[in-house]
Short mmCIF file of C-alpha atoms and ligand atoms in Angstrom, two decimals:
data_model
loop_
_atom_site.label_atom_id
_atom_site.label_comp_id
_atom_site.label_asym_id
_atom_site.label_seq_id
_atom_site.Cartn_x
_atom_site.Cartn_y
_atom_site.Cartn_z
CA MET A 1 -28.05 68.69 -0.74
CA LEU A 2 -24.28 68.49 -0.47
CA GLU A 3 -23.87 64.76 -0.96
CA GLY A 4 -21.07 64.02 -3.39
CA LYS A 5 -20.84 67.67 -4.37
CA VAL A 6 -17.82 69.81 -5.13
CA VAL A 7 -18.11 73.29 -3.62
CA LEU A 8 -15.80 76.04 -4.85
CA THR A 9 -15.32 79.48 -3.36
CA GLY A 10 -13.23 82.36 -4.63
CA VAL A 11 -12.45 85.51 -2.69
CA LYS A 12 -10.84 88.68 -3.85
CA PRO A 13 -8.21 90.07 -1.51
CA THR A 14 -9.89 93.32 -0.51
CA GLY A 15 -8.61 94.48 2.86
CA THR A 16 -9.47 93.65 6.46
CA PRO A 17 -13.06 92.47 6.79
CA HIS A 18 -15.57 93.82 9.35
CA LEU A 19 -18.41 92.18 11.27
CA GLY A 20 -20.81 92.59 8.32
CA ASN A 21 -18.42 90.87 5.91
CA TYR A 22 -17.86 88.11 8.43
CA LEU A 23 -21.52 87.37 9.17
CA GLY A 24 -22.67 87.94 5.59
CA ALA A 25 -19.95 86.23 3.60
CA ILE A 26 -17.12 84.59 5.52
CA LYS A 27 -18.96 82.58 8.16
CA PRO A 28 -21.50 80.99 5.77
CA VAL A 29 -18.72 79.99 3.37
CA ILE A 30 -16.64 78.40 6.12
CA ASN A 31 -19.66 76.49 7.42
CA LEU A 32 -20.68 75.29 3.98
CA GLY A 33 -17.10 74.39 3.07
CA ASN A 34 -16.60 72.37 6.23
CA LYS A 35 -19.81 70.44 5.51
CA ALA A 36 -19.13 69.86 1.81
CA PRO A 37 -17.52 66.53 0.89
CA SER A 38 -15.11 68.43 -1.31
CA HIS A 39 -14.27 72.12 -0.95
CA TYR A 40 -11.94 74.29 -2.99
CA MET A 41 -11.21 77.75 -1.73
CA PHE A 42 -8.88 80.16 -3.45
CA ILE A 43 -7.67 83.72 -3.34
CA ALA A 44 -8.39 85.39 -6.66
CA ASP A 45 -5.15 87.27 -7.10
CA TYR A 46 -5.27 87.29 -10.91
CA HIS A 47 -8.62 89.03 -10.60
CA ALA A 48 -7.15 91.48 -8.12
CA ILE A 49 -4.40 92.77 -10.42
CA ASN A 50 -6.99 94.41 -12.68
CA ALA A 51 -7.47 97.02 -9.97
CA GLU A 52 -4.42 96.79 -7.71
CA LYS A 53 -1.05 97.41 -9.31
CA ASP A 54 1.12 97.74 -6.20
CA PRO A 55 2.61 94.33 -5.30
CA GLY A 56 3.19 95.41 -1.70
CA VAL A 57 -0.44 96.35 -1.18
CA LEU A 58 -1.63 93.27 -3.05
CA ASN A 59 0.48 90.97 -0.92
CA GLN A 60 -0.65 92.58 2.31
CA LYS A 61 -4.30 92.14 1.33
CA LEU A 62 -3.71 88.56 0.27
CA LYS A 63 -2.05 87.85 3.60
CA GLU A 64 -4.94 89.37 5.52
CA ILE A 65 -7.64 87.49 3.72
CA ALA A 66 -5.83 84.15 4.00
CA CYS A 67 -5.35 84.65 7.74
CA VAL A 68 -8.98 85.69 8.26
CA TYR A 69 -10.35 82.43 6.86
CA LEU A 70 -7.88 80.35 8.83
CA ALA A 71 -8.56 82.32 12.02
CA PHE A 72 -12.29 81.73 11.74
CA GLY A 73 -11.94 77.99 11.39
CA MET A 74 -11.48 77.04 7.78
CA ASN A 75 -9.75 73.68 7.89
CA PRO A 76 -6.92 73.49 5.32
CA GLU A 77 -6.68 69.73 5.77
CA HIS A 78 -10.20 69.43 4.41
CA THR A 79 -10.49 72.49 2.19
CA ILE A 80 -8.12 72.69 -0.76
CA PHE A 81 -6.86 76.20 -0.12
CA TYR A 82 -4.71 77.88 -2.78
CA ARG A 83 -3.74 81.03 -4.60
CA GLN A 84 -5.20 81.32 -8.10
CA SER A 85 -1.84 82.41 -9.50
CA ASP A 86 -0.24 79.15 -8.31
CA ILE A 87 -2.36 77.16 -10.79
CA PRO A 88 -0.99 77.92 -14.29
CA GLU A 89 -3.61 75.65 -15.86
CA ILE A 90 -6.30 78.23 -15.01
CA PRO A 91 -5.04 80.88 -17.46
CA GLU A 92 -4.49 78.16 -20.07
CA ILE A 93 -8.05 76.99 -19.68
CA THR A 94 -9.20 80.62 -19.79
CA THR A 95 -7.61 80.92 -23.25
CA ILE A 96 -9.60 77.95 -24.51
CA LEU A 97 -12.79 79.34 -22.98
CA TYR A 98 -12.26 82.66 -24.79
CA ALA A 99 -12.99 80.88 -28.06
CA TYR A 100 -16.43 80.06 -26.70
CA THR A 101 -17.15 83.37 -24.97
CA PRO A 102 -19.37 85.67 -27.04
CA LYS A 103 -18.16 89.26 -26.79
CA GLY A 104 -21.77 90.33 -26.28
CA LEU A 105 -21.83 88.36 -23.03
CA MET A 106 -18.87 90.36 -21.72
CA ASN A 107 -20.58 93.63 -22.73
CA LYS A 108 -23.45 92.65 -20.45
CA SER A 109 -21.36 91.67 -17.45
CA HIS A 110 -22.21 93.64 -14.30
CA ALA A 111 -18.60 94.27 -13.26
CA TYR A 112 -17.86 95.90 -16.61
CA LYS A 113 -21.19 97.71 -16.87
CA ALA A 114 -20.83 99.20 -13.37
CA PHE A 115 -17.49 100.68 -14.41
CA VAL A 116 -18.94 102.14 -17.60
CA ASP A 117 -21.81 103.67 -15.60
CA LYS A 118 -19.32 105.28 -13.22
CA ASN A 119 -17.40 106.72 -16.17
CA ARG A 120 -20.59 108.15 -17.68
CA GLU A 121 -21.59 109.73 -14.38
CA ALA A 122 -18.16 111.36 -14.19
CA GLY A 123 -18.48 112.59 -17.79
CA LYS A 124 -15.58 110.40 -18.93
CA PRO A 125 -15.40 108.21 -22.07
CA ASP A 126 -17.11 104.82 -21.55
CA ASP A 127 -13.95 102.74 -21.52
CA ASP A 128 -11.79 105.10 -19.48
CA GLY A 129 -9.57 103.11 -17.10
CA ILE A 130 -11.05 99.76 -18.18
CA ASN A 131 -8.45 97.10 -18.96
CA MET A 132 -9.02 93.79 -20.72
CA GLY A 133 -8.64 91.97 -17.41
CA LEU A 134 -11.77 93.65 -16.11
CA TYR A 135 -13.60 93.27 -19.42
CA THR A 136 -12.93 89.54 -19.68
CA TYR A 137 -13.23 88.94 -15.93
CA PRO A 138 -16.17 86.52 -16.24
CA THR A 139 -14.19 84.16 -18.50
CA LEU A 140 -11.36 83.87 -16.00
CA MET A 141 -13.96 83.32 -13.30
CA ALA A 142 -15.56 80.62 -15.48
CA ALA A 143 -12.16 78.92 -15.72
CA ASP A 144 -11.77 79.13 -11.92
CA ILE A 145 -15.05 77.29 -11.57
CA LEU A 146 -14.97 74.82 -14.47
CA THR A 147 -11.38 73.71 -13.90
CA PHE A 148 -12.36 71.94 -10.70
CA ASN A 149 -15.62 70.33 -11.86
CA SER A 150 -17.51 72.45 -9.35
CA ASP A 151 -21.14 71.65 -8.59
CA ILE A 152 -21.88 74.52 -6.23
CA VAL A 153 -20.48 78.03 -6.08
CA PRO A 154 -21.56 80.04 -3.03
CA VAL A 155 -21.70 83.73 -3.95
CA GLY A 156 -23.22 87.06 -3.08
CA LYS A 157 -26.08 88.29 -5.27
CA ASP A 158 -23.73 90.43 -7.36
CA GLN A 159 -21.86 87.33 -8.55
CA VAL A 160 -24.81 85.21 -9.68
CA GLN A 161 -24.53 86.49 -13.24
CA HIS A 162 -20.88 85.45 -13.40
CA VAL A 163 -21.70 81.88 -12.37
CA GLU A 164 -24.39 81.79 -15.03
CA ILE A 165 -21.86 82.95 -17.61
CA ALA A 166 -19.65 80.01 -16.56
CA ARG A 167 -22.62 77.71 -17.11
CA ASP A 168 -23.29 79.22 -20.54
CA ILE A 169 -19.69 78.81 -21.64
CA ALA A 170 -19.54 75.20 -20.38
CA GLY A 171 -22.86 74.46 -22.09
CA ALA A 172 -21.60 75.85 -25.40
CA ILE A 173 -18.43 73.72 -25.26
CA ASN A 174 -20.32 70.57 -24.29
CA ALA A 175 -22.84 71.14 -27.07
CA HIS A 176 -20.12 71.72 -29.65
CA TYR A 177 -18.22 68.53 -28.86
CA GLY A 178 -21.33 66.51 -28.11
CA LYS A 179 -20.18 65.33 -24.69
CA GLU A 180 -19.97 66.51 -21.11
CA LEU A 181 -16.45 67.88 -21.12
CA LEU A 182 -17.24 70.42 -18.41
CA LYS A 183 -19.58 70.16 -15.46
CA LEU A 184 -22.33 72.78 -15.30
CA PRO A 185 -22.05 74.66 -11.99
CA LYS A 186 -24.86 76.14 -9.91
CA PHE A 187 -24.69 79.24 -7.74
CA HIS A 188 -25.73 79.12 -4.11
CA ILE A 189 -26.98 82.10 -2.13
CA GLU A 190 -27.27 81.76 1.61
CA GLU A 191 -30.83 83.08 1.89
CA ARG A 192 -30.93 83.59 5.64
CA VAL A 193 -28.12 86.08 5.76
CA ALA A 194 -29.53 89.57 5.92
CA ILE A 195 -27.58 92.76 5.42
CA VAL A 196 -25.99 93.68 8.74
CA PRO A 197 -26.57 97.35 9.56
CA GLY A 198 -23.66 99.51 10.69
CA THR A 199 -23.38 101.93 13.59
CA ASP A 200 -25.43 104.58 11.73
CA GLY A 201 -28.16 102.19 10.56
CA ARG A 202 -27.03 102.04 6.94
CA LYS A 203 -25.50 98.83 5.54
CA MET A 204 -22.28 98.14 7.44
CA SER A 205 -19.60 99.00 4.90
CA LYS A 206 -15.96 100.09 4.74
CA SER A 207 -17.02 102.91 2.48
CA TYR A 208 -19.43 104.37 5.06
CA GLY A 209 -17.00 104.22 8.00
CA ASN A 210 -19.75 102.66 10.15
CA VAL A 211 -18.17 99.28 10.83
CA ILE A 212 -17.70 97.13 13.90
CA PRO A 213 -14.14 95.80 13.54
CA LEU A 214 -13.14 92.19 14.12
CA PHE A 215 -9.42 92.27 14.69
CA GLU A 216 -8.88 95.28 16.90
CA ASP A 217 -8.66 95.25 20.70
CA ASP A 218 -11.67 95.09 23.05
CA LYS A 219 -11.53 98.84 23.55
CA ALA A 220 -11.90 99.60 19.85
CA ILE A 221 -14.72 97.06 19.47
CA LYS A 222 -16.46 98.56 22.50
CA LYS A 223 -16.07 102.06 21.10
CA ALA A 224 -17.72 100.99 17.82
CA VAL A 225 -20.57 99.16 19.56
CA PHE A 226 -21.22 102.09 21.89
CA SER A 227 -21.31 104.47 18.93
CA VAL A 228 -24.39 102.72 17.50
CA GLN A 229 -27.02 105.42 17.23
CA THR A 230 -29.84 105.58 19.79
CA ASP A 231 -32.64 108.03 20.45
CA SER A 232 -33.65 109.83 23.64
CA ARG A 233 -36.57 107.64 24.68
CA PRO A 234 -36.34 106.78 28.41
CA ILE A 235 -35.75 103.20 29.61
CA GLU A 236 -39.28 102.70 30.89
CA GLU A 237 -40.92 103.64 27.60
CA PRO A 238 -42.03 100.40 25.90
CA LYS A 239 -40.26 100.10 22.55
CA ASP A 240 -40.86 98.15 19.39
CA PRO A 241 -37.55 96.19 19.15
CA GLU A 242 -37.54 96.69 15.39
CA SER A 243 -37.23 100.44 15.97
CA VAL A 244 -33.98 100.00 17.89
CA MET A 245 -30.79 99.92 15.84
CA ILE A 246 -28.83 97.87 18.36
CA TYR A 247 -31.50 95.18 18.18
CA GLN A 248 -31.22 95.18 14.38
CA ILE A 249 -27.51 94.39 14.59
CA TYR A 250 -28.07 91.90 17.42
CA LYS A 251 -30.45 89.97 15.16
CA ALA A 252 -27.54 89.02 12.92
CA ILE A 253 -25.50 87.53 15.72
CA ALA A 254 -27.62 86.47 18.75
CA THR A 255 -29.16 83.08 19.46
CA PRO A 256 -32.98 82.96 19.37
CA ALA A 257 -33.08 82.91 23.19
CA GLN A 258 -30.76 85.93 23.49
CA LEU A 259 -32.79 87.78 20.90
CA GLN A 260 -36.01 86.99 22.71
CA GLU A 261 -34.54 88.34 25.94
CA MET A 262 -33.58 91.64 24.35
CA ALA A 263 -36.93 91.97 22.56
CA ALA A 264 -38.88 91.32 25.78
CA GLY A 265 -36.75 93.79 27.76
CA LEU A 266 -37.35 96.52 25.17
CA LYS A 267 -41.09 95.87 24.92
CA ASP A 268 -41.46 95.93 28.73
CA GLY A 269 -39.35 99.04 29.17
CA LYS A 270 -36.91 97.14 31.36
CA LEU A 271 -33.72 97.35 29.30
CA GLY A 272 -31.94 100.64 28.63
CA TYR A 273 -29.65 101.42 25.73
CA GLY A 274 -26.50 101.07 27.85
CA HIS A 275 -27.57 97.60 28.85
CA ILE A 276 -28.39 96.39 25.37
CA LYS A 277 -25.15 97.83 24.02
CA ASN A 278 -23.33 95.66 26.53
CA MET A 279 -25.38 92.66 25.41
CA LEU A 280 -24.37 93.33 21.80
CA LEU A 281 -20.75 93.84 22.79
CA ASP A 282 -20.70 90.49 24.66
CA ALA A 283 -22.19 88.74 21.65
CA VAL A 284 -19.66 90.28 19.26
CA ILE A 285 -16.72 89.37 21.52
CA ALA A 286 -18.07 85.83 21.93
CA GLU A 287 -18.53 85.46 18.17
CA ILE A 288 -14.96 86.57 17.52
CA GLY A 289 -13.76 84.13 20.19
CA GLU A 290 -10.17 83.12 19.61
CA ALA A 291 -10.13 84.36 16.04
CA ARG A 292 -8.23 87.52 16.96
CA GLU A 293 -5.35 85.64 18.58
CA LYS A 294 -5.28 83.15 15.71
CA TYR A 295 -5.33 85.92 13.14
CA ASN A 296 -2.38 87.65 14.77
CA TYR A 297 -0.55 84.35 15.05
CA TYR A 298 -0.93 83.58 11.34
CA MET A 299 -0.09 87.15 10.34
CA ASN A 300 3.11 86.96 12.40
CA ASN A 301 3.98 83.47 11.15
CA PHE A 302 2.94 83.81 7.56
CA HIS A 303 5.47 81.20 6.40
CA LEU A 304 3.07 78.61 7.87
CA VAL A 305 0.26 79.97 5.70
CA GLU A 306 2.59 79.96 2.68
CA GLU A 307 3.18 76.27 3.30
CA MET A 308 -0.56 75.61 3.48
CA LEU A 309 -1.13 77.50 0.22
CA ALA A 310 1.67 75.58 -1.48
CA LYS A 311 0.19 72.29 -0.29
CA GLY A 312 -3.24 73.40 -1.49
CA ALA A 313 -1.86 74.16 -4.95
CA GLU A 314 -0.19 70.75 -5.00
CA ARG A 315 -3.55 69.10 -4.29
CA ALA A 316 -5.42 71.25 -6.79
CA ARG A 317 -3.08 71.00 -9.77
CA PRO A 318 -3.63 67.34 -10.70
CA VAL A 319 -7.35 68.09 -11.10
CA ALA A 320 -6.58 71.22 -13.12
CA LYS A 321 -4.15 69.26 -15.34
CA GLU A 322 -6.79 66.62 -15.95
CA THR A 323 -9.36 69.22 -17.04
CA LEU A 324 -6.84 70.94 -19.29
CA LYS A 325 -5.91 67.61 -20.89
CA ARG A 326 -9.56 66.77 -21.51
CA LEU A 327 -10.15 70.13 -23.14
CA LYS A 328 -6.99 70.07 -25.27
CA ASN A 329 -7.88 66.58 -26.43
CA ALA A 330 -11.25 67.76 -27.64
CA VAL A 331 -10.13 71.12 -29.02
CA PHE A 332 -7.01 69.99 -30.86
CA GLY A 333 -8.11 66.45 -31.54
CA ARG A 334 -4.93 65.02 -30.03
P1 ADP B 401 -17.85 96.63 1.97
O1 ADP B 401 -19.26 97.11 1.73
O2 ADP B 401 -17.44 96.83 3.38
O3 ADP B 401 -16.88 97.24 0.98
P2 ADP B 401 -17.66 94.34 0.30
O4 ADP B 401 -18.54 94.99 -0.72
O5 ADP B 401 -16.21 94.21 0.04
O6 ADP B 401 -17.87 95.09 1.71
O7 ADP B 401 -18.30 92.93 0.61
C1 ADP B 401 -17.58 91.73 0.78
C2 ADP B 401 -18.58 90.63 1.11
O8 ADP B 401 -19.22 90.88 2.37
C3 ADP B 401 -19.73 90.50 0.08
O9 ADP B 401 -19.99 89.13 -0.12
C4 ADP B 401 -20.90 91.16 0.75
O10 ADP B 401 -22.13 90.58 0.34
C5 ADP B 401 -20.64 90.92 2.23
N1 ADP B 401 -21.12 92.05 3.03
C6 ADP B 401 -20.59 93.30 3.01
N2 ADP B 401 -21.22 94.12 3.88
C7 ADP B 401 -22.19 93.36 4.47
C8 ADP B 401 -23.18 93.64 5.45
N3 ADP B 401 -23.31 94.84 6.01
N4 ADP B 401 -24.01 92.63 5.81
C9 ADP B 401 -23.89 91.39 5.25
N5 ADP B 401 -22.97 91.08 4.32
C10 ADP B 401 -22.11 92.04 3.92
N1 LIG B 402 -15.70 87.54 -8.59
C1 LIG B 402 -15.73 87.13 -7.20
C2 LIG B 402 -15.96 88.37 -6.32
O1 LIG B 402 -15.78 89.48 -6.77
C3 LIG B 402 -14.46 86.43 -6.80
C4 LIG B 402 -14.23 85.21 -7.63
C5 LIG B 402 -13.30 85.04 -8.62
C6 LIG B 402 -14.96 83.99 -7.55
N2 LIG B 402 -13.39 83.79 -9.15
C7 LIG B 402 -14.39 83.13 -8.53
C8 LIG B 402 -16.02 83.56 -6.77
C9 LIG B 402 -14.89 81.83 -8.72
C10 LIG B 402 -16.51 82.29 -6.95
C11 LIG B 402 -15.95 81.42 -7.92
O2 LIG B 402 -16.31 88.23 -5.16
#
C-alpha cells in the first residue's frame, strides 16, 4: 500500500503526551513513517499560535513534542522533520489556496464549529475569541499537505474532514487550470488502535487527570498503574477479563501471548489484582524502554534537535519551492 507513496504527518505542539497519546497516535505514526518510502513530519507551530500567544510556553511545547518523536524512534535521516514556520513557501501557498477556498467550507469546519458551540453553551456571541487563524485553519492545513505532493496523511478521526477539504481545494484548482497541478491526498486512519482507557476507566486524557505518564520516574509510573480502579472481588472468583479495567488497558499494549496469560489467570481465579497490576506495569516500562533516557538527553541537548530541524527544513524547501513555482506559473501565467 505504501509503495512509491509520500506520507505526511503534522502534529500540534500540545504538551507532554501520556500513554494513550503514545499508543493511539505517536507509535502508529512513527511505524508508518519508518515504513513509508518518503515521510514528511512537521510541527505545526503556525497552527499553534491561534491558541497559544506566549512564546515561552509555545517553545517549551515545541521542544517537548520534537523530543518525544525522536525518543520513540523516529529516524530524522529518513523522515524529513521540520518546523512549519521554517518553510515560508507554506504561507505563500496558503494565500493562493484562499482564492479557491469557499467561505462556506470554512463555516462547516469542525475546529471552528466546535468553538462556536462552546461559545453558545457559555451564552457568549458566536465568534467570541475566534481569530482568522482558527477560522481559516483548514486552508493552512491544506497547504501543509499539498505543498509536499502528499499521497497519504495519517490522522485521528477528528482530522479527516480537514484532509478532505485539502482534496476539495486541490480538485478545484486542478479543474480550473485543466491539469494536475496538485496531488489529491488521502487520509489514513489506523483502524486497530482503540481508545486506551485511563486509571478511572474513562478515555485516558490530560483533561481527566487519569493518565499513565511516559516520562516520569518508575515510582510515578507505578503509582499511576496501581491507582487503576479495581473492585472487591476475591482472587479465586472467576472473572470475565473484559470486566477488569487493568485488562482493558493491557489490551492496548500486551502481546497476544501476554494477553492470553492474563485472560486465563482471571478466568481461572488464579491472578489477583496486585499481580495483574505488576504485569501491566512491566509492560508499560518495557514499552517505554530507553525512550525516557533519550527524551531527557534531547531535552538537555536541544541544540542537536535544532540542527535536525534546520536540516529537515533544508530538505523540505526545494520541494516547497517547486510547488510554489508551479502554482504561480499557472495562477499568474508567468
Ligand atoms: P488528550 O485527550 O490527553 O488531551 P489529545 O486530544 O491532545 O489528548 O490527543 C492527541 C492525540 O492522541 C490524538 O490523535 C488522539 O486521537 C490520541 N489520543 C488521545 N487520548 C487517547 C487515548 N486514550 N487512546 C488512544 N488515543 C488517544
Ligand atoms: N490539524 C492537525 C491536528 O490538530 C495538525 C496538522 C496541521 C496536520 N497540519 C497538518 C495534520 C497537516 C496532518 C497534516 O492534529
